[in-house]
XYZ file of C-alpha atoms in Angstrom:
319
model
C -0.102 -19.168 -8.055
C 1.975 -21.932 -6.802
C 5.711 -21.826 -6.985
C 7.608 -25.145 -7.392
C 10.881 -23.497 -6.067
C 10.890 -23.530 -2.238
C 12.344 -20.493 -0.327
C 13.506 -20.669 3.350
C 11.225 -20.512 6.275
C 13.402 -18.403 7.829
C 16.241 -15.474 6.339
C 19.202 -14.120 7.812
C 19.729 -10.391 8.149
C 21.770 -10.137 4.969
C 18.470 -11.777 2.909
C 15.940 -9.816 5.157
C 17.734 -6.720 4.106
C 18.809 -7.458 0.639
C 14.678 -8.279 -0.207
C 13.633 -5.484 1.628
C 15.938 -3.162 -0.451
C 17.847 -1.871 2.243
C 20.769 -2.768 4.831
C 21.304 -4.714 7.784
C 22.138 -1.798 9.947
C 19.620 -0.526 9.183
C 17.462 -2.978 10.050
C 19.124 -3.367 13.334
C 18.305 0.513 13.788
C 14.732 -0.432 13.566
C 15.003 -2.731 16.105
C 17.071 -0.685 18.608
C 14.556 1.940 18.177
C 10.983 -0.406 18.688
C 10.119 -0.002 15.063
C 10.461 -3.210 13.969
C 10.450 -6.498 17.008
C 12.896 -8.608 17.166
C 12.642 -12.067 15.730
C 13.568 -15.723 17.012
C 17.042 -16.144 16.849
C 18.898 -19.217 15.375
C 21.116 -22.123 17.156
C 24.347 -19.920 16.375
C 22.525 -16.800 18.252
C 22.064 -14.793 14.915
C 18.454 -13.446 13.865
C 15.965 -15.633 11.821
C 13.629 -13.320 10.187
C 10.263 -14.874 9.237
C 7.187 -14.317 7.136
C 5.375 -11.564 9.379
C 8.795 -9.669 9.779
C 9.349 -9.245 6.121
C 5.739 -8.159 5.800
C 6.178 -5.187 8.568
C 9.812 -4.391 7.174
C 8.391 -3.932 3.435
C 6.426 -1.643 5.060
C 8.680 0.422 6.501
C 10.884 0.457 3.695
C 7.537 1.844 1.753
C 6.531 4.296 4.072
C 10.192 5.719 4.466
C 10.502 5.709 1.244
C 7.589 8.039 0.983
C 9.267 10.557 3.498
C 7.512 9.794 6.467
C 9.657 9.892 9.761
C 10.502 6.900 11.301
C 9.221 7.935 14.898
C 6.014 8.472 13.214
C 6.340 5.156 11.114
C 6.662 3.294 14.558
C 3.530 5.396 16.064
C 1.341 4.709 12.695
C 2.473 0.707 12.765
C 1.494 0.815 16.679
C -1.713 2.600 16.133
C -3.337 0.751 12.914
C 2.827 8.649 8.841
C 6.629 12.990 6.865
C 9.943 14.291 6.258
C 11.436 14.570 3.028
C 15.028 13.184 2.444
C 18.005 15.615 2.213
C 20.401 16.218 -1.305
C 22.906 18.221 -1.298
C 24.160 20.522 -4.358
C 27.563 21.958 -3.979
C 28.907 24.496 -6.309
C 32.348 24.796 -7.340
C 34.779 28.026 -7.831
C 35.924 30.101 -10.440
C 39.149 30.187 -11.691
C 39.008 33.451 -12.491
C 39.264 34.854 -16.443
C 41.131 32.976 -19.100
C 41.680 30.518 -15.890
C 42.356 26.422 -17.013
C 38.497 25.954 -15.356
C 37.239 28.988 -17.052
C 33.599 29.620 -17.328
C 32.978 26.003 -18.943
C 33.923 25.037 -15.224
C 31.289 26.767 -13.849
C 28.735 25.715 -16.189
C 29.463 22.070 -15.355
C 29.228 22.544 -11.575
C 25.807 24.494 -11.918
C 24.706 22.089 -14.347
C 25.202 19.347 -11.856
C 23.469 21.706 -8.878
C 20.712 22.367 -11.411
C 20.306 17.832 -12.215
C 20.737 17.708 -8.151
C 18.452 20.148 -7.239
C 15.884 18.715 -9.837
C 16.270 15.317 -9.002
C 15.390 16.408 -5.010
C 12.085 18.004 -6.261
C 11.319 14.916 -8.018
C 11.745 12.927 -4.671
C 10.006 15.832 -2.713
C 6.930 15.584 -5.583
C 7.017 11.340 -5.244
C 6.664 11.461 -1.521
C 4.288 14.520 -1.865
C 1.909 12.655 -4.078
C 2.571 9.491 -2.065
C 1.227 11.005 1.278
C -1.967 12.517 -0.470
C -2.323 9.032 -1.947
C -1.936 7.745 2.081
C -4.382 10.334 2.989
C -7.278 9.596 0.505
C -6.957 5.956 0.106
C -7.371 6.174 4.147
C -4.992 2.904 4.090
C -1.581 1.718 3.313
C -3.099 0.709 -0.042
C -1.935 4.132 -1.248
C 1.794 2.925 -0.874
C 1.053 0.588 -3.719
C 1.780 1.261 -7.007
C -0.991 3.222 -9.097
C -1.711 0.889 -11.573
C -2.278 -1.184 -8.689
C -4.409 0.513 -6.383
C -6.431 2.087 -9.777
C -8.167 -1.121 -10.141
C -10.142 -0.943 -6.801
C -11.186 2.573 -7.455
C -14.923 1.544 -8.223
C -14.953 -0.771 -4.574
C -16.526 0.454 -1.683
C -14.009 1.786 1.187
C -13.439 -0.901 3.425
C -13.601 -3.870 0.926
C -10.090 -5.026 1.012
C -8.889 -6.924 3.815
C -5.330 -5.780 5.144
C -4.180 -9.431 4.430
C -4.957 -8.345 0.622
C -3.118 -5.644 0.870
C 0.025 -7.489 2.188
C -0.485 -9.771 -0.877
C -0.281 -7.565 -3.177
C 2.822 -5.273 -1.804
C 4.450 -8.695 -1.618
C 3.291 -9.419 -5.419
C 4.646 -5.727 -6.449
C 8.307 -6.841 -4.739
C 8.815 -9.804 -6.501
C 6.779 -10.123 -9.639
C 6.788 -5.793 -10.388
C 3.357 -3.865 -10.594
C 1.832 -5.226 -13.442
C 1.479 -9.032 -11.570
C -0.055 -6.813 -9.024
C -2.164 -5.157 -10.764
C -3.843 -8.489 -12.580
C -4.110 -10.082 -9.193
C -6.401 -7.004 -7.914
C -8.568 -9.085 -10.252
C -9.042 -11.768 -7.522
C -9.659 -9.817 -4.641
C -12.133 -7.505 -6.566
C -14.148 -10.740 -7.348
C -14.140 -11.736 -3.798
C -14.962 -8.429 -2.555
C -18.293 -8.559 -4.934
C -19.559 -11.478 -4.407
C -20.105 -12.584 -0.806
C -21.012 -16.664 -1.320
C -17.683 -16.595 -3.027
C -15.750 -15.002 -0.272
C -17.434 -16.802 2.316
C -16.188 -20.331 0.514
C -12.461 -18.308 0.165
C -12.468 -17.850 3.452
C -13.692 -21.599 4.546
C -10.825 -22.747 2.188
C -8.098 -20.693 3.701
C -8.960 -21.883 7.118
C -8.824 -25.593 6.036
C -4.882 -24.863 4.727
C -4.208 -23.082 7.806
C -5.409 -25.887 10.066
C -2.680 -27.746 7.915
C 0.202 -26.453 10.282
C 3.368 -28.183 11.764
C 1.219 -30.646 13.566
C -0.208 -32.281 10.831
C 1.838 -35.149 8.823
C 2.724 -34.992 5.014
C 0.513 -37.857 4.018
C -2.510 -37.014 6.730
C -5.712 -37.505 4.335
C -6.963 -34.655 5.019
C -3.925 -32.504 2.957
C -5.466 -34.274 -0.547
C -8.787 -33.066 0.451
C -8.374 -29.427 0.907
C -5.768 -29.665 -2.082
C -9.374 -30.662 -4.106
C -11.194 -28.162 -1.895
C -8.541 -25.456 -3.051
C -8.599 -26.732 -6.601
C -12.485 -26.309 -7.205
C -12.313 -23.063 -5.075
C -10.041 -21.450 -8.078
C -12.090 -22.843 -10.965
C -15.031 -20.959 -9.262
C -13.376 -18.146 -8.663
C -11.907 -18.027 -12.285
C -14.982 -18.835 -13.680
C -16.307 -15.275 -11.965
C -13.377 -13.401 -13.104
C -14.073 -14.409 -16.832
C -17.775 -13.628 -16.447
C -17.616 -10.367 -14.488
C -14.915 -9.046 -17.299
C -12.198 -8.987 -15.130
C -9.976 -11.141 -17.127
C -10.536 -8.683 -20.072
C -9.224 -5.885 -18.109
C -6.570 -8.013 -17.376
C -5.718 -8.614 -20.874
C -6.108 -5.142 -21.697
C -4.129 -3.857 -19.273
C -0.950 -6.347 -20.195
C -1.826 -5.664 -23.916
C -1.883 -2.115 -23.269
C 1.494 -2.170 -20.484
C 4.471 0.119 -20.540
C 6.630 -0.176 -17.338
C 6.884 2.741 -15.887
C 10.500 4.200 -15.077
C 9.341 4.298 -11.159
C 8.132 0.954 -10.437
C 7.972 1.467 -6.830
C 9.893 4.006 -4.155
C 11.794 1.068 -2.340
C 13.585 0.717 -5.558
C 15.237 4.113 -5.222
C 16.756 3.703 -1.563
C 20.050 4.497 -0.746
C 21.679 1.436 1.154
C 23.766 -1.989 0.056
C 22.860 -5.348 -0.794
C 23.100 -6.889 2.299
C 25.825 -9.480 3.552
C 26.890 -10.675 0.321
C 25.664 -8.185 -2.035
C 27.243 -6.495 -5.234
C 28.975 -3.323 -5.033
C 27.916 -2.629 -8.440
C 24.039 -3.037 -7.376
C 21.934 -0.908 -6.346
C 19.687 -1.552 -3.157
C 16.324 -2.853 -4.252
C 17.394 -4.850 -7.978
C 17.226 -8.462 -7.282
C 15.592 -10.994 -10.348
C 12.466 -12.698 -9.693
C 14.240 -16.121 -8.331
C 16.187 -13.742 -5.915
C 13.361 -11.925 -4.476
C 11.793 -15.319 -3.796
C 14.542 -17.068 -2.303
C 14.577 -14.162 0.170
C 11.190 -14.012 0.790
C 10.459 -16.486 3.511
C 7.368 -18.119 4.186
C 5.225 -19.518 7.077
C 3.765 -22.695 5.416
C 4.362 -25.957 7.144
C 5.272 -28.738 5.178
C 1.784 -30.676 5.356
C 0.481 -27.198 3.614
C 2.933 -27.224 1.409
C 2.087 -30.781 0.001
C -1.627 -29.304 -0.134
C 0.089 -26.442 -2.850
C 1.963 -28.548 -4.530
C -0.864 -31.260 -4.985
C -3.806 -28.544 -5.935
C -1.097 -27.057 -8.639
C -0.963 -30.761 -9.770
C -4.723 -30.807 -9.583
C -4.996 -27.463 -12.221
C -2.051 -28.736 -14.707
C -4.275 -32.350 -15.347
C -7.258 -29.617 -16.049
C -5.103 -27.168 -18.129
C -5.790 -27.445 -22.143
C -2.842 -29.621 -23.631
C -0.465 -26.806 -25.133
């Protein structure tokens, strides 16, 4: 999927944290504490966060989100993970008989204890099932949505790469679960059928030859744009075959978003420098999440996108 909207190289704090779903304290927590490094800072001295440090932070937004202390977020990062948040109830007095607050009073305040206390064992229950997911997926994969991480279920263990798996939690930010869930489709192909993965894999290492040292119009960008174009066709020609792409059309046929699309969405925190009051941490559209995301494409790669997207709308059946 190539995007013809181009987001930054490099974000600010306020972007880094508004993407991420949290805020920039506390991203600068993580940093004062090891968990997340420092980045390369900008001509005016302020931080420029890049591709690889939005990767680790969506992380540790996901794992914190499942409960798991950050000291042990740091030492699970290191080492290639939980304490449960904290509500509190409060109840409220009694007015005493035939008092203005009366016994309605008290029902209200207990109600709201009761919705308080419920909504904490719903966290406690999210994070619960999210660290047993952690612990028998043997991988960060079970910090991924289920409907995501339900369509490797028949793959060996080991079979996804952990570049896959950043993918896809970057998929599940910006385009929601479902997106996800239809590109486990690709990686399920590549992870059954070696000659396949072994061409996927030549392919990606012609683009990333295509860094900062290599010019716009060098000849050799049009070439792995036709390298990457036949690459897909083969590799959609396997999905179709296989039945992937009927699972696929099942499972958007058959789709109801779930209320909990994914625990970073439930964070307590702002929206960053110059975010709403009125929003929650975590909501952004599709365009926002993108312009936030940065990448780590140079501009020579780039061209090779935007010419192998080219490539695929010439072969696309007129509408």
């Amino acid at each position: 999927m190539y995007l013809s909207f181009v987001p930054p190289r490099r974000v600010k704090i306020g972007d880094a944290a508004a993407f991420a779903g949290t805020t920039p304290r506390a991203i600068r927590h993580y940093h004062a504490i090891g968990l997340l490094p420092e980045p390369e800072r900008g001509g005016d001295g302020r931080r420029r966060y890049g591709h690889q440090d939005m990767i680790r932070l969506l992380w540790i937004r996901r794992m914190a989100g499942a409960g798991i202390a950050l000291d042990d977020i740091r030492d699970a990062l290191t080492a290639d993970t939980g304490t449960a948040g904290d509500d509190r109830g409060h109840g409220g007095g009694d007015g005493g008989e035939g008092g203005a607050d009366g016994g309605d009073g008290i029902a209200l305040t207990l109600e709201r204890l009761e919705n308080s206390l419920a909504a904490q064992e719903a966290v406690l229950r999210r994070q619960r099932t999210a660290v047993q997911r952690m612990r028998a997926e043997g991988s960060r994969m079970g910090l991924l949505a289920d409907v995501v991480t339900d369509r490797f279920k028949n793959l060996p263990e080991g079979s996804l790469r952990q570049v896959e798996l950043d993918t896809l939690l970057v998929t599940e930010r910006i385009f929601g679960p479902l997106v996800a869930a239809v590109q486990a489709s690709r990686f399920i192909a590549l992870a059954t059928h070696p000659a396949l993965r072994e061409e996927s894999d030549r392919v990606d290492a012609a683009e990333e030859a295509l860094d900062d040292t290599v010019a716009v119009d060098d000849p050799r960008v049009p070439r792995v744009a036709a390298e990457r174009h036949a690459f897909e066709g083969a590799l959609d020609a396997v999905i179709e075959e296989s039945g992937l792409a009927g699972d696929d059309d099942a499972l958007i046929d058959t789709w109801d978003a779930p209320d909990s699309a994914t625990g970073d969405q439930e964070e307590d925190g702002e929206d960053g420098d110059r975010g709403s009051g009125e929003r929650r941490a975590g909501t952004m559209s599709t365009l926002e999440a993108v312009g936030r995301m940065p990448y780590d494409f140079s501009p020579a790669r780039l061209r090779c996108m935007e010419l192998a997207e080219q490539l695929a709308a010439q072969d696309a059946p007129p509408a």
